[in-house]
Amino acid sequence: MNDMNITSAQYVAHPIENRNMSIKATIDGVEMYVPINDAANKESAEIMRQVAAGTLTIADAD
Amino acid sequence: MSKAAELAALIGSQTALSNRNVIINGAFQCSQRGTSTTGGGFLVDRFELNINNTDNIAITQSQDSSGPSGFANSWKILATTAESAVAADERVRFRQNIEGQNLQQFAFGTSAAKSMTLSFYVKSNKTGTYAVNLEQDDASRVIGSTYTISSADTWEFKTITVGGDTSGTINDDNGAGLIVSWYLLAGSNYTATDNTSYGASADGKQAYGHSTTWGQATNDNFFITGIQLEVGEQATPFEHRSFADELLRCQRYFFRTGAFSYFLMGRWHHNNGSPLASFNLPTTMRAAPGVSVSTAFASGSGYTGTPTFGDFDPNNFTIASATSRNANDVQWANTGKLDISAEL
């Protein structure tokens, strides 16, 4: 059972390299930066699970 | 009986002389997130309080400076508002997830699977029977038991021994190998199915036998400390560890930084953009962590404002300034604190 309430998610761009370096998400009301697609990190795993389920979309980086 | 034989009988034939306790922060020495909070989640290191589906109860949790003889701290859970009636799906529990690679000595999933003994000191105003379960995350198997608080407001020592599980393998990795859960309040969805022998996990096996009415009266309290889980059929004396040792173990899962003090971040010489730097962690974390800001960073000339974070690794990650600067400029991250988490 996972109790996380994720209300937003957006990629964060690396300031030098042309790629994303993390996901900024609001999880249970707290803004948190989490690894991208990392099953060992429970917040990242839950984001990926919700994306796969179609209940969450990760916005592009600014 | 010789002294050597007495010692062998005391510690059991399957028990190591050191590093016996696979529970981290069992004496509640470490509480990096603070000493008191309202509601569920993590406060004391490594223990998570879950309050699910309740509609009345309000709870505070705190690191308490009391305990049985030899313990300076305990964890206090206090119902400041009562649950008026316990619906089937309501529960209050706390748990610790133990990393699988720290549990290989139990030899679960083999014919040599070993018994394990959970012991702890507990005190509550509410006597009665409380449920505990030990759940294997990899194999989705569970076994449970109960203990009884006999005297109100009195520290009591409890031990629970269960046999080894020859069927359910605990993976040798950094995932959750065993989840130890203590129930304080459980609706009928969690108490319906016998869990006194190993079997497939199910909601009904979470709190079989739980019958106390804890949480149904204002100011119901619960204190616990001296938690130990070890190989063998007997509880041995609690394995006290130094604060430094325990804190380092906790920081594998969570680390709250001190206030940043002029942490230098630079911009390379090729173009403008956000200055950045690498932040090294005090110990290798369980997995690549996530980061949140627990205290705001200073903004203004020379300061980064609230940075962004990424490229997470168990040993370090990147901090980037919130503001763009010229090539070769430097900025400071100052005054902010970070919560860095790789909890299970």
mmCIF file of C-alpha atoms in Angstrom, chain B:
data_model
loop_
_atom_site.group_PDB
_atom_site.id
_atom_site.type_symbol
_atom_site.label_atom_id
_atom_site.label_comp_id
_atom_site.label_asym_id
_atom_site.label_seq_id
_atom_site.Cartn_x
_atom_site.Cartn_y
_atom_site.Cartn_z
ATOM 1 C CA MET B 1 26.703 -25.018 35.188
ATOM 2 C CA SER B 2 29.943 -23.312 34.209
ATOM 3 C CA LYS B 3 30.022 -19.602 33.453
ATOM 4 C CA ALA B 4 30.689 -20.413 29.779
ATOM 5 C CA ALA B 5 27.674 -22.694 29.654
ATOM 6 C CA GLU B 6 25.534 -20.067 31.350
ATOM 7 C CA LEU B 7 26.621 -17.527 28.763
ATOM 8 C CA ALA B 8 25.907 -19.916 25.897
ATOM 9 C CA ALA B 9 22.461 -20.628 27.309
ATOM 10 C CA LEU B 10 21.785 -16.948 27.686
ATOM 11 C CA ILE B 11 22.692 -15.896 24.182
ATOM 12 C CA GLY B 12 21.413 -18.980 22.391
ATOM 13 C CA SER B 13 23.280 -21.232 20.032
ATOM 14 C CA GLN B 14 22.511 -19.238 16.894
ATOM 15 C CA THR B 15 23.296 -15.750 18.105
ATOM 16 C CA ALA B 16 26.276 -13.593 17.230
ATOM 17 C CA LEU B 17 28.119 -11.842 20.047
ATOM 18 C CA SER B 18 27.960 -8.455 18.331
ATOM 19 C CA ASN B 19 25.881 -6.755 15.676
ATOM 20 C CA ARG B 20 22.973 -8.930 16.768
ATOM 21 C CA ASN B 21 20.311 -6.285 16.462
ATOM 22 C CA VAL B 22 19.074 -5.697 12.917
ATOM 23 C CA ILE B 23 16.767 -2.888 14.089
ATOM 24 C CA ILE B 24 18.296 0.581 13.654
ATOM 25 C CA ASN B 25 17.703 3.262 16.304
ATOM 26 C CA GLY B 26 15.945 0.790 18.592
ATOM 27 C CA ALA B 27 16.752 2.962 21.612
ATOM 28 C CA PHE B 28 15.422 6.080 19.864
ATOM 29 C CA GLN B 29 18.652 8.017 20.314
ATOM 30 C CA CYS B 30 18.364 9.669 16.901
ATOM 31 C CA SER B 31 15.625 12.021 15.768
ATOM 32 C CA GLN B 32 17.101 14.204 13.036
ATOM 33 C CA ARG B 33 13.739 15.601 11.947
ATOM 34 C CA GLY B 34 13.035 17.159 15.359
ATOM 35 C CA THR B 35 11.652 15.996 18.677
ATOM 36 C CA SER B 36 7.903 16.391 18.190
ATOM 37 C CA THR B 37 5.345 16.565 15.406
ATOM 38 C CA THR B 38 1.669 16.041 14.773
ATOM 39 C CA GLY B 39 0.307 13.314 12.550
ATOM 40 C CA GLY B 40 1.956 10.357 10.859
ATOM 41 C CA GLY B 41 5.120 9.896 8.843
ATOM 42 C CA PHE B 42 8.713 9.905 10.020
ATOM 43 C CA LEU B 43 9.888 11.755 13.121
ATOM 44 C CA VAL B 44 12.332 9.531 15.012
ATOM 45 C CA ASP B 45 14.832 8.017 12.631
ATOM 46 C CA ARG B 46 13.925 4.788 10.826
ATOM 47 C CA PHE B 47 10.423 4.404 12.298
ATOM 48 C CA GLU B 48 7.356 5.458 10.317
ATOM 49 C CA LEU B 49 3.942 6.061 11.867
ATOM 50 C CA ASN B 50 0.988 5.308 9.572
ATOM 51 C CA ILE B 51 -2.473 6.683 10.310
ATOM 52 C CA ASN B 52 -4.826 5.318 7.659
ATOM 53 C CA ASN B 53 -8.497 6.036 6.951
ATOM 54 C CA THR B 54 -9.286 7.405 10.409
ATOM 55 C CA ASP B 55 -11.846 10.164 10.752
ATOM 56 C CA ASN B 56 -11.443 11.441 14.301
ATOM 57 C CA ILE B 57 -8.151 10.584 15.900
ATOM 58 C CA ALA B 58 -5.408 13.198 16.210
ATOM 59 C CA ILE B 59 -1.939 12.055 17.160
ATOM 60 C CA THR B 60 1.298 13.640 18.236
ATOM 61 C CA GLN B 61 4.564 11.721 18.205
ATOM 62 C CA SER B 62 7.718 12.710 20.044
ATOM 63 C CA GLN B 63 11.159 11.558 21.057
ATOM 64 C CA ASP B 64 10.663 11.281 24.800
ATOM 65 C CA SER B 65 13.397 11.601 27.385
ATOM 66 C CA SER B 66 12.143 8.727 29.491
ATOM 67 C CA GLY B 67 12.615 4.987 29.441
ATOM 68 C CA PRO B 68 13.207 1.919 31.525
ATOM 69 C CA SER B 69 16.501 1.633 33.408
ATOM 70 C CA GLY B 70 19.415 2.019 31.011
ATOM 71 C CA PHE B 71 17.464 3.868 28.320
ATOM 72 C CA ALA B 72 17.519 7.661 28.062
ATOM 73 C CA ASN B 73 14.959 7.872 25.268
ATOM 74 C CA SER B 74 11.772 6.344 24.007
ATOM 75 C CA TRP B 75 9.210 7.098 21.323
ATOM 76 C CA LYS B 76 5.904 8.508 22.575
ATOM 77 C CA ILE B 77 2.705 8.315 20.548
ATOM 78 C CA LEU B 78 -0.204 10.260 22.028
ATOM 79 C CA ALA B 79 -3.833 10.399 20.915
ATOM 80 C CA THR B 80 -4.821 14.009 21.512
ATOM 81 C CA THR B 81 -8.266 13.381 20.037
ATOM 82 C CA ALA B 82 -9.961 9.991 20.269
ATOM 83 C CA GLU B 83 -11.295 7.859 17.420
ATOM 84 C CA SER B 84 -14.974 7.657 18.323
ATOM 85 C CA ALA B 85 -15.640 4.357 16.569
ATOM 86 C CA VAL B 86 -13.171 2.145 14.706
ATOM 87 C CA ALA B 87 -14.350 1.403 11.174
ATOM 88 C CA ALA B 88 -13.194 -1.726 9.361
ATOM 89 C CA ASP B 89 -10.535 0.027 7.288
ATOM 90 C CA GLU B 90 -9.031 2.238 10.001
ATOM 91 C CA ARG B 91 -5.637 1.630 11.473
ATOM 92 C CA VAL B 92 -2.738 3.200 13.341
ATOM 93 C CA ARG B 93 0.532 1.342 13.158
ATOM 94 C CA PHE B 94 4.252 1.998 13.156
ATOM 95 C CA ARG B 95 6.935 0.055 11.421
ATOM 96 C CA GLN B 96 10.552 -0.262 10.433
ATOM 97 C CA ASN B 97 11.590 -1.565 7.015
ATOM 98 C CA ILE B 98 14.838 -3.517 7.222
ATOM 99 C CA GLU B 99 17.166 -3.775 4.256
ATOM 100 C CA GLY B 100 17.319 -7.261 2.770
ATOM 101 C CA GLN B 101 21.095 -7.435 2.656
ATOM 102 C CA ASN B 102 21.173 -6.973 6.444
ATOM 103 C CA LEU B 103 18.995 -10.049 6.979
ATOM 104 C CA GLN B 104 20.867 -12.799 5.200
ATOM 105 C CA GLN B 105 21.913 -14.412 8.500
ATOM 106 C CA PHE B 106 18.292 -15.506 8.967
ATOM 107 C CA ALA B 107 18.721 -17.834 5.928
ATOM 108 C CA PHE B 108 15.066 -17.481 4.990
ATOM 109 C CA GLY B 109 14.002 -19.461 1.958
ATOM 110 C CA THR B 110 16.369 -22.300 2.834
ATOM 111 C CA SER B 111 16.055 -25.467 4.892
ATOM 112 C CA ALA B 112 18.344 -23.815 7.444
ATOM 113 C CA ALA B 113 16.042 -20.845 8.064
ATOM 114 C CA LYS B 114 16.568 -19.581 11.590
ATOM 115 C CA SER B 115 14.185 -18.467 14.274
ATOM 116 C CA MET B 116 14.111 -14.796 15.149
ATOM 117 C CA THR B 117 13.237 -12.998 18.343
ATOM 118 C CA LEU B 118 11.806 -9.511 18.643
ATOM 119 C CA SER B 119 12.083 -7.813 22.032
ATOM 120 C CA PHE B 120 11.196 -4.366 23.296
ATOM 121 C CA TYR B 121 10.107 -2.333 26.300
ATOM 122 C CA VAL B 122 6.634 -0.836 26.179
ATOM 123 C CA LYS B 123 4.410 1.322 28.374
ATOM 124 C CA SER B 124 0.860 2.590 27.922
ATOM 125 C CA ASN B 125 -2.093 3.804 29.931
ATOM 126 C CA LYS B 126 -4.160 1.342 27.898
ATOM 127 C CA THR B 127 -3.736 -2.301 28.877
ATOM 128 C CA GLY B 128 -4.719 -5.064 26.506
ATOM 129 C CA THR B 129 -3.534 -7.167 23.606
ATOM 130 C CA TYR B 130 -1.584 -5.531 20.773
ATOM 131 C CA ALA B 131 -0.623 -7.072 17.432
ATOM 132 C CA VAL B 132 2.768 -7.233 15.722
ATOM 133 C CA ASN B 133 3.636 -8.676 12.352
ATOM 134 C CA LEU B 134 6.792 -9.427 10.381
ATOM 135 C CA GLU B 135 6.285 -9.207 6.647
ATOM 136 C CA GLN B 136 8.654 -10.268 3.893
ATOM 137 C CA ASP B 137 8.423 -7.728 1.099
ATOM 138 C CA ASP B 138 10.130 -9.848 -1.581
ATOM 139 C CA ALA B 139 8.101 -13.013 -1.055
ATOM 140 C CA SER B 140 4.906 -11.266 0.125
ATOM 141 C CA ARG B 141 4.687 -13.506 3.171
ATOM 142 C CA VAL B 142 3.808 -12.607 6.729
ATOM 143 C CA ILE B 143 3.692 -13.995 10.240
ATOM 144 C CA GLY B 144 2.208 -12.291 13.262
ATOM 145 C CA SER B 145 1.884 -12.459 16.985
ATOM 146 C CA THR B 146 0.535 -10.475 19.907
ATOM 147 C CA TYR B 147 1.750 -9.185 23.235
ATOM 148 C CA THR B 148 -0.195 -7.996 26.241
ATOM 149 C CA ILE B 149 0.323 -4.861 28.273
ATOM 150 C CA SER B 150 -0.739 -5.992 31.727
ATOM 151 C CA SER B 151 -0.182 -2.976 33.954
ATOM 152 C CA ALA B 152 -1.067 0.573 32.997
ATOM 153 C CA ASP B 153 1.686 3.193 32.903
ATOM 154 C CA THR B 154 4.419 0.672 33.694
ATOM 155 C CA TRP B 155 7.409 -0.285 31.581
ATOM 156 C CA GLU B 156 7.102 -3.945 30.575
ATOM 157 C CA PHE B 157 9.564 -6.089 28.616
ATOM 158 C CA LYS B 158 8.085 -8.131 25.779
ATOM 159 C CA THR B 159 9.578 -10.870 23.622
ATOM 160 C CA ILE B 160 8.149 -12.543 20.544
ATOM 161 C CA THR B 161 9.870 -15.501 18.900
ATOM 162 C CA VAL B 162 8.872 -16.925 15.535
ATOM 163 C CA GLY B 163 10.385 -19.781 13.580
ATOM 164 C CA GLY B 164 12.391 -19.341 10.422
ATOM 165 C CA ASP B 165 10.596 -19.318 7.081
ATOM 166 C CA THR B 166 11.946 -22.021 4.791
ATOM 167 C CA SER B 167 9.842 -20.796 1.854
ATOM 168 C CA GLY B 168 10.127 -17.040 1.604
ATOM 169 C CA THR B 169 13.490 -15.816 0.347
ATOM 170 C CA ILE B 170 14.744 -12.404 1.426
ATOM 171 C CA ASN B 171 16.667 -10.918 -1.497
ATOM 172 C CA ASP B 172 20.270 -9.931 -0.845
ATOM 173 C CA ASP B 173 19.797 -6.336 -1.952
ATOM 174 C CA ASN B 174 19.050 -2.802 -0.747
ATOM 175 C CA GLY B 175 15.291 -3.211 -0.912
ATOM 176 C CA ALA B 176 12.954 -3.900 1.986
ATOM 177 C CA GLY B 177 13.624 -7.411 3.209
ATOM 178 C CA LEU B 178 11.499 -7.439 6.332
ATOM 179 C CA ILE B 179 8.867 -4.986 7.551
ATOM 180 C CA VAL B 180 8.232 -5.091 11.290
ATOM 181 C CA SER B 181 4.890 -3.509 12.171
ATOM 182 C CA TRP B 182 3.338 -2.761 15.552
ATOM 183 C CA TYR B 183 -0.393 -2.021 15.610
ATOM 184 C CA LEU B 184 -2.027 0.453 17.970
ATOM 185 C CA LEU B 185 -5.486 0.599 16.395
ATOM 186 C CA ALA B 186 -6.917 -1.840 13.862
ATOM 187 C CA GLY B 187 -10.303 -2.142 12.188
ATOM 188 C CA SER B 188 -11.753 -5.533 11.369
ATOM 189 C CA ASN B 189 -10.225 -5.563 7.871
ATOM 190 C CA TYR B 190 -6.844 -6.112 9.520
ATOM 191 C CA THR B 191 -7.770 -8.632 12.217
ATOM 192 C CA ALA B 192 -9.851 -11.229 10.392
ATOM 193 C CA THR B 193 -7.307 -13.866 9.350
ATOM 194 C CA ASP B 194 -5.041 -16.098 11.426
ATOM 195 C CA ASN B 195 -1.401 -15.096 10.915
ATOM 196 C CA THR B 196 0.279 -17.282 13.510
ATOM 197 C CA SER B 197 2.067 -19.335 10.859
ATOM 198 C CA TYR B 198 3.800 -18.108 7.698
ATOM 199 C CA GLY B 199 1.532 -17.478 4.740
ATOM 200 C CA ALA B 200 0.800 -15.122 1.881
ATOM 201 C CA SER B 201 0.438 -11.498 2.908
ATOM 202 C CA ALA B 202 -3.094 -10.179 3.243
ATOM 203 C CA ASP B 203 -4.740 -7.214 4.909
ATOM 204 C CA GLY B 204 -6.608 -9.541 7.251
ATOM 205 C CA LYS B 205 -3.322 -10.910 8.608
ATOM 206 C CA GLN B 206 -1.896 -7.534 9.561
ATOM 207 C CA ALA B 207 -3.201 -7.376 13.127
ATOM 208 C CA TYR B 208 -4.733 -10.744 13.942
ATOM 209 C CA GLY B 209 -5.531 -10.952 17.641
ATOM 210 C CA HIS B 210 -5.385 -7.197 18.229
ATOM 211 C CA SER B 211 -8.074 -6.267 20.753
ATOM 212 C CA THR B 212 -6.933 -3.258 22.758
ATOM 213 C CA THR B 213 -9.040 -0.134 22.502
ATOM 214 C CA TRP B 214 -6.024 2.168 22.269
ATOM 215 C CA GLY B 215 -6.868 5.449 20.555
ATOM 216 C CA GLN B 216 -10.524 5.411 21.489
ATOM 217 C CA ALA B 217 -10.014 7.727 24.463
ATOM 218 C CA THR B 218 -8.333 11.110 24.518
ATOM 219 C CA ASN B 219 -4.792 11.017 25.914
ATOM 220 C CA ASP B 220 -4.226 7.344 25.249
ATOM 221 C CA ASN B 221 -0.454 7.076 25.133
ATOM 222 C CA PHE B 222 2.111 4.542 24.024
ATOM 223 C CA PHE B 223 5.829 4.496 24.735
ATOM 224 C CA ILE B 224 8.348 2.064 23.257
ATOM 225 C CA THR B 225 12.131 1.638 23.356
ATOM 226 C CA GLY B 226 14.857 -0.991 23.417
ATOM 227 C CA ILE B 227 13.650 -2.677 20.246
ATOM 228 C CA GLN B 228 15.816 -5.569 19.139
ATOM 229 C CA LEU B 229 15.352 -8.175 16.409
ATOM 230 C CA GLU B 230 17.901 -10.948 16.344
ATOM 231 C CA VAL B 231 18.593 -14.492 15.244
ATOM 232 C CA GLY B 232 17.660 -17.156 17.757
ATOM 233 C CA GLU B 233 14.980 -18.266 20.117
ATOM 234 C CA GLN B 234 15.915 -16.102 23.074
ATOM 235 C CA ALA B 235 16.031 -12.358 23.562
ATOM 236 C CA THR B 236 19.498 -11.265 24.585
ATOM 237 C CA PRO B 237 20.208 -8.011 26.427
ATOM 238 C CA PHE B 238 19.688 -4.958 24.232
ATOM 239 C CA GLU B 239 22.746 -4.189 22.148
ATOM 240 C CA HIS B 240 23.480 -0.571 23.030
ATOM 241 C CA ARG B 241 25.399 1.317 20.362
ATOM 242 C CA SER B 242 27.105 4.680 20.597
ATOM 243 C CA PHE B 243 25.174 7.710 19.392
ATOM 244 C CA ALA B 244 27.714 8.209 16.604
ATOM 245 C CA ASP B 245 27.344 4.621 15.398
ATOM 246 C CA GLU B 246 23.557 4.798 15.462
ATOM 247 C CA LEU B 247 23.426 8.179 13.727
ATOM 248 C CA LEU B 248 25.644 6.955 10.904
ATOM 249 C CA ARG B 249 23.357 3.942 10.427
ATOM 250 C CA CYS B 250 20.333 6.266 10.327
ATOM 251 C CA GLN B 251 21.995 8.571 7.811
ATOM 252 C CA ARG B 252 22.112 5.762 5.304
ATOM 253 C CA TYR B 253 18.357 6.391 5.034
ATOM 254 C CA PHE B 254 17.869 10.029 5.977
ATOM 255 C CA PHE B 255 20.120 13.029 6.553
ATOM 256 C CA ARG B 256 19.101 16.530 7.604
ATOM 257 C CA THR B 257 21.960 18.893 6.906
ATOM 258 C CA GLY B 258 23.020 21.670 9.186
ATOM 259 C CA ALA B 259 22.535 25.209 7.907
ATOM 260 C CA PHE B 260 24.641 25.817 4.809
ATOM 261 C CA SER B 261 27.358 28.358 5.482
ATOM 262 C CA TYR B 262 28.717 30.049 2.361
ATOM 263 C CA PHE B 263 28.643 26.844 0.322
ATOM 264 C CA LEU B 264 30.481 27.874 -2.836
ATOM 265 C CA MET B 265 28.921 27.318 -6.270
ATOM 266 C CA GLY B 266 30.626 28.342 -9.483
ATOM 267 C CA ARG B 267 29.731 28.990 -13.107
ATOM 268 C CA TRP B 268 32.090 27.684 -15.763
ATOM 269 C CA HIS B 269 33.857 29.995 -18.178
ATOM 270 C CA HIS B 270 31.994 29.143 -21.392
ATOM 271 C CA ASN B 271 28.685 30.928 -20.861
ATOM 272 C CA ASN B 272 26.154 32.402 -18.475
ATOM 273 C CA GLY B 273 23.762 30.247 -16.445
ATOM 274 C CA SER B 274 23.241 28.711 -13.039
ATOM 275 C CA PRO B 275 26.318 28.177 -10.895
ATOM 276 C CA LEU B 276 26.452 24.627 -9.546
ATOM 277 C CA ALA B 277 28.400 22.355 -7.208
ATOM 278 C CA SER B 278 28.486 18.769 -5.986
ATOM 279 C CA PHE B 279 27.301 18.000 -2.464
ATOM 280 C CA ASN B 280 28.955 14.979 -0.851
ATOM 281 C CA LEU B 281 26.915 12.898 1.583
ATOM 282 C CA PRO B 282 28.273 11.877 5.007
ATOM 283 C CA THR B 283 27.797 8.187 4.287
ATOM 284 C CA THR B 284 26.780 6.066 1.336
ATOM 285 C CA MET B 285 23.012 6.134 1.307
ATOM 286 C CA ARG B 286 20.841 3.112 0.668
ATOM 287 C CA ALA B 287 19.927 4.349 -2.814
ATOM 288 C CA ALA B 288 20.010 7.559 -4.804
ATOM 289 C CA PRO B 289 18.160 9.955 -2.485
ATOM 290 C CA GLY B 290 15.542 12.630 -2.985
ATOM 291 C CA VAL B 291 15.969 16.142 -1.605
ATOM 292 C CA SER B 292 13.638 18.738 -0.115
ATOM 293 C CA VAL B 293 14.373 22.094 1.473
ATOM 294 C CA SER B 294 13.545 22.128 5.189
ATOM 295 C CA THR B 295 14.838 25.653 5.884
ATOM 296 C CA ALA B 296 14.900 28.403 3.268
ATOM 297 C CA PHE B 297 18.108 29.595 1.616
ATOM 298 C CA ALA B 298 19.186 33.227 1.535
ATOM 299 C CA SER B 299 18.439 35.188 -1.611
ATOM 300 C CA GLY B 300 20.054 38.348 -2.899
ATOM 301 C CA SER B 301 23.411 39.484 -4.167
ATOM 302 C CA GLY B 302 25.916 36.682 -3.904
ATOM 303 C CA TYR B 303 23.357 34.149 -2.657
ATOM 304 C CA THR B 304 21.757 31.365 -4.642
ATOM 305 C CA GLY B 305 18.193 31.627 -3.401
ATOM 306 C CA THR B 306 16.444 28.253 -3.261
ATOM 307 C CA PRO B 307 18.586 25.938 -5.398
ATOM 308 C CA THR B 308 17.500 23.037 -7.566
ATOM 309 C CA PHE B 309 18.901 19.536 -7.159
ATOM 310 C CA GLY B 310 19.629 16.533 -9.350
ATOM 311 C CA ASP B 311 22.002 13.848 -10.642
ATOM 312 C CA PHE B 312 21.408 11.896 -7.459
ATOM 313 C CA ASP B 313 23.834 9.186 -6.457
ATOM 314 C CA PRO B 314 24.086 7.317 -3.125
ATOM 315 C CA ASN B 315 27.243 9.361 -2.425
ATOM 316 C CA ASN B 316 26.545 12.831 -3.840
ATOM 317 C CA PHE B 317 24.265 15.028 -5.913
ATOM 318 C CA THR B 318 24.299 18.320 -7.789
ATOM 319 C CA ILE B 319 23.091 21.645 -6.384
ATOM 320 C CA ALA B 320 22.331 24.401 -8.900
ATOM 321 C CA SER B 321 21.601 28.040 -8.185
ATOM 322 C CA ALA B 322 18.128 29.444 -8.698
ATOM 323 C CA THR B 323 19.590 32.449 -10.508
ATOM 324 C CA SER B 324 21.643 32.860 -13.659
ATOM 325 C CA ARG B 325 25.085 34.442 -13.370
ATOM 326 C CA ASN B 326 27.863 35.461 -15.723
ATOM 327 C CA ALA B 327 30.597 33.065 -16.752
ATOM 328 C CA ASN B 328 33.233 32.607 -14.030
ATOM 329 C CA ASP B 329 30.941 34.042 -11.338
ATOM 330 C CA VAL B 330 30.533 32.358 -7.985
ATOM 331 C CA GLN B 331 27.616 32.360 -5.551
ATOM 332 C CA TRP B 332 26.958 31.064 -2.071
ATOM 333 C CA ALA B 333 24.234 28.747 -0.886
ATOM 334 C CA ASN B 334 23.650 30.074 2.601
ATOM 335 C CA THR B 335 21.459 29.439 5.680
ATOM 336 C CA GLY B 336 19.233 26.745 4.119
ATOM 337 C CA LYS B 337 18.910 23.182 5.348
ATOM 338 C CA LEU B 338 18.144 20.087 3.280
ATOM 339 C CA ASP B 339 16.282 16.872 4.027
ATOM 340 C CA ILE B 340 17.924 14.070 2.065
ATOM 341 C CA SER B 341 15.988 10.822 2.023
ATOM 342 C CA ALA B 342 16.568 7.300 0.784
ATOM 343 C CA GLU B 343 14.051 5.712 3.139
ATOM 344 C CA LEU B 344 12.573 2.348 2.381
#
